[in-house]
Coordinates of C-alpha atoms in Angstrom, one line a residue:
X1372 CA -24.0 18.9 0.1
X1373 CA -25.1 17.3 3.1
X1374 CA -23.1 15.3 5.4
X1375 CA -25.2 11.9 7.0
X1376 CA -23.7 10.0 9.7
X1377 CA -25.1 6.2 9.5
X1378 CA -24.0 4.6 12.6
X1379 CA -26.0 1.6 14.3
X1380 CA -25.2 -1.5 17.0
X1381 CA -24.0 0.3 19.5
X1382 CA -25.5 -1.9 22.2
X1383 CA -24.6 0.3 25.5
X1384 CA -24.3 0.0 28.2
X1385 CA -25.1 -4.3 27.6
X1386 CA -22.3 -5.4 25.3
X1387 CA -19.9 -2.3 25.6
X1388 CA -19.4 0.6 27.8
X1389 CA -18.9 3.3 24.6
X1390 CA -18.3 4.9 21.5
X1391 CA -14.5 4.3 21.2
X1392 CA -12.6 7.8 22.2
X1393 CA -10.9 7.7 18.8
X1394 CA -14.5 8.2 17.0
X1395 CA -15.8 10.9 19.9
X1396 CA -13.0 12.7 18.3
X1397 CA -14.5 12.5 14.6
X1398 CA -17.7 12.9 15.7
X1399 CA -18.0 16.7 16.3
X1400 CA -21.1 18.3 16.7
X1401 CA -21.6 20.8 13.4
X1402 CA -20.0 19.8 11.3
X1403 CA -23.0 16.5 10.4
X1404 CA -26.1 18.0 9.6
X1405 CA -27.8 14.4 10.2
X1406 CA -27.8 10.6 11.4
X1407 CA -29.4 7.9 10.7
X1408 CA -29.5 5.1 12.9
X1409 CA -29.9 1.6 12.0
X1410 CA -31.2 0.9 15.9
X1411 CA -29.6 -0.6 19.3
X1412 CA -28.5 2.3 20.9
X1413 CA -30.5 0.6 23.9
X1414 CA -30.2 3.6 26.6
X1415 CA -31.0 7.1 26.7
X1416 CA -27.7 8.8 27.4
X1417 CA -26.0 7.6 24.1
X1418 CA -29.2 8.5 21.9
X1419 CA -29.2 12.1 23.2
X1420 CA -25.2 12.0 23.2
X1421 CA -26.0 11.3 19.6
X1422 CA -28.5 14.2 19.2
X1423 CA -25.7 16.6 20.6
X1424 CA -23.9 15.7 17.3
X1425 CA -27.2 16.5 14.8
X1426 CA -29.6 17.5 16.1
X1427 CA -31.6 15.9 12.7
X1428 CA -32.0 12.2 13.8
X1429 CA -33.6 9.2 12.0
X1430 CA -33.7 6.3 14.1
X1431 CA -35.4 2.9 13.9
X1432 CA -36.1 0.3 16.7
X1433 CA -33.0 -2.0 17.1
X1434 CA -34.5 -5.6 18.7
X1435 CA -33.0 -4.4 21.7
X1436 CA -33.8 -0.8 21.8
X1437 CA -37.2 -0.3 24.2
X1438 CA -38.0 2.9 22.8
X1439 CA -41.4 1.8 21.3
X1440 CA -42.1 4.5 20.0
X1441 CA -39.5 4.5 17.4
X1442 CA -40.7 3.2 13.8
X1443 CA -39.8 -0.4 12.7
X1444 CA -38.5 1.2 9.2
X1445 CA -38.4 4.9 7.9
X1446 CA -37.6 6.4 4.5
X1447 CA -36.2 9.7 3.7
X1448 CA -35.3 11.8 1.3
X1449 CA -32.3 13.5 0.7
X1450 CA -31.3 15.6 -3.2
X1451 CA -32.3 12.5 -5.6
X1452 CA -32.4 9.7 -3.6
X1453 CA -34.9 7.7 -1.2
X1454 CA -32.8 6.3 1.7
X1455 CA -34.7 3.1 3.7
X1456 CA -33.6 3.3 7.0
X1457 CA -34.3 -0.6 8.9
X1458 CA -33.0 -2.4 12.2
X1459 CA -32.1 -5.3 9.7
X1460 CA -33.2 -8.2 11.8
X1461 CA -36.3 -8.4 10.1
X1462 CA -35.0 -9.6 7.1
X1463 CA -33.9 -13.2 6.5
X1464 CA -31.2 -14.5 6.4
X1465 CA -29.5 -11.5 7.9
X1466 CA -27.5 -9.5 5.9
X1467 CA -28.0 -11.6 2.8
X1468 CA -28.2 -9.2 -0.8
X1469 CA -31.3 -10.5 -2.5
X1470 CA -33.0 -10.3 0.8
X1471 CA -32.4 -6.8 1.1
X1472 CA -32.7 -5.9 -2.7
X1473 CA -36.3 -7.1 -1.9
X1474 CA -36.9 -4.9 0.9
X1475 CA -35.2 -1.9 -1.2
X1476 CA -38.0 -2.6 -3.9
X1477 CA -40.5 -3.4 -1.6
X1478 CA -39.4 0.5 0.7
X1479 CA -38.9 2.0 -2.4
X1480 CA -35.6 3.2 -2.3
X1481 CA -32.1 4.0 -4.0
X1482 CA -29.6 3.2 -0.6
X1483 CA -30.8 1.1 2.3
X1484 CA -29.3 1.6 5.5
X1485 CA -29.8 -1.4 7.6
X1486 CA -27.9 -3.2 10.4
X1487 CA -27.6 -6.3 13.2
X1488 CA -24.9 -8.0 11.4
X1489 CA -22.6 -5.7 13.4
X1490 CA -20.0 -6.1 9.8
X1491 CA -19.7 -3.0 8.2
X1492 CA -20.5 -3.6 4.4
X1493 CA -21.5 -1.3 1.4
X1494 CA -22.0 -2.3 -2.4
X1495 CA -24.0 -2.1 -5.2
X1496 CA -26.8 -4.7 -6.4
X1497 CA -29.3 -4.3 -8.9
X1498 CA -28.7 -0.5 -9.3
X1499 CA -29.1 0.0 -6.0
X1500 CA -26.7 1.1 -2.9
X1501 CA -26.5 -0.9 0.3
X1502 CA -25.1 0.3 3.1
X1503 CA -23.9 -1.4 6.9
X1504 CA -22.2 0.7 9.0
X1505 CA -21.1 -2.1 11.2
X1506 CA -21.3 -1.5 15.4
X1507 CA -19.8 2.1 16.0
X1508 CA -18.8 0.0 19.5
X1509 CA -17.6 -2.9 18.2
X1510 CA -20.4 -5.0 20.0
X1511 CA -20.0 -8.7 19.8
X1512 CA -22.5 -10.4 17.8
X1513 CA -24.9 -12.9 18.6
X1514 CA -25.3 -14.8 15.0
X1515 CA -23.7 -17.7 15.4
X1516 CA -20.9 -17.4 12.0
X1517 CA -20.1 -13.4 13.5
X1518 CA -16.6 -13.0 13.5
X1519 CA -14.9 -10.4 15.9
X1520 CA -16.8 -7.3 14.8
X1521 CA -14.3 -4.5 13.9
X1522 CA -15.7 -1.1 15.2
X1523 CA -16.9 1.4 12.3
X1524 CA -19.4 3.9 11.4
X1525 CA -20.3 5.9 7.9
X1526 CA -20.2 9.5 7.0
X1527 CA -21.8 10.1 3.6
X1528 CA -21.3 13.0 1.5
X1529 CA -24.9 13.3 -0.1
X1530 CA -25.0 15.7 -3.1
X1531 CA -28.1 15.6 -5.7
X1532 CA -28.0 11.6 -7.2
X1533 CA -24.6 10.8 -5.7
X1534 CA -23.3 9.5 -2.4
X1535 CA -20.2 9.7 -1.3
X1536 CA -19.1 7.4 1.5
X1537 CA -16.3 7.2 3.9
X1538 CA -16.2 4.1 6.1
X1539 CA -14.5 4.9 9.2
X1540 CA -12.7 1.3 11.1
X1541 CA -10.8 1.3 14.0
X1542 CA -8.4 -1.6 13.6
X1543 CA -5.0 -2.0 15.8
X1544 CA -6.3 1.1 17.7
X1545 CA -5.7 3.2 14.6
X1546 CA -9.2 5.1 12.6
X1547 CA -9.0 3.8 8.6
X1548 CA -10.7 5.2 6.1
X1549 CA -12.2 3.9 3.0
X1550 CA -14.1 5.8 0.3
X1551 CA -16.7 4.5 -2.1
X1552 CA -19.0 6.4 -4.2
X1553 CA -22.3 5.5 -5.2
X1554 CA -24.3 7.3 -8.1
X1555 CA -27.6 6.8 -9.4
X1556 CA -28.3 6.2 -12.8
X1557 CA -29.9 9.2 -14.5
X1558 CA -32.9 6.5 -15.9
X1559 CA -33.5 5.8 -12.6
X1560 CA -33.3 9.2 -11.6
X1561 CA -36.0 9.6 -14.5
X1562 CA -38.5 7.4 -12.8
X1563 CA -39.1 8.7 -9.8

């Protein structure tokens, strides 16, 4: 079992000033043994905050993060499964299924982590899982149709060819928690 933390969007200190204290809480260092980040940290304080929690990081560039040195996409691998790690701008339309079910063929992998919607989402298309864990921050969004973005990050409960994700929100100043599972298929499984 491994526990992943996806969280992405957080945007500091340019569109909020930090994690919310309700989350700091959750977050406590060993108990993840890694993150994945879906970009836009943008400063250096909350990445190495971040780092304090896992010390295992996989980050990709956000379109506001200047860190150039961190990579445009990344794919890992973690029991069964490949897990794409992107920003998310780079696909078009934003956030839209098919365009990502593309890029998860094109990476190679099972789950795609992507962001810059700021809207948490997760499902399954195609055989494949899809995961957004939102804007830990609750960042406001600059695409235009963005509704108030809800503050929420993803722990996932990785073990062999199943993931098992909790979706943390903080709505009305309370943390909610959803859980979805994801398993792949033992043909697909076969293939790699």
């Amino acid at each position: 079992m491994v526990l992943v933390l996806a969280i992405g969007d957080l945007h500091i200190p340019h569109r909020s000033h930090g994690l919310p204290n309700k989350f700091k809480k959750l977050l406590i260092p060993g108990k993840i043994q890694k993150i994945l980040c879906t970009g836009n940290i943008v400063d250096k304080e909350t990445f190495e905050y971040l780092r304090t929690i896992a010390g295992d990081m996989n980050t990709v560039k956000g379109d506001f993060d200047d860190n150039s040195s961190l990579p445009q996409a990344k794919v890992i691998t973690e029991g069964q499964l490949r897990i794409g790690i992107i920003h998310g701008h780079q696909v078009i339309p934003w956030g839209d299924a098919e365009s990502l079910d593309i890029t998860a063929r094109q990476m190679e992998v099972d789950v795609l982590l992507s962001g810059h919607t700021h809207k948490f989402e997760a499902y399954e298309y195609n055989g494949k899982f899809f995961v957004n864990p939102g804007s830990a921050t609750g960042a406001y969004s600059s695409i235009p149709e963005a509704t108030e973005p809800i503050p929420s990050f993803v722990l996932m409960d990785i073990q062999d060819n199943t993931v098992i994700t909790y979706v943390y929100k903080l709505i009305d100043d309370e943390v909610k928690v959803e859980k979805l599972e994801y398993k792949k298929s033992a043909s697909e499984a076969k293939m790699l």
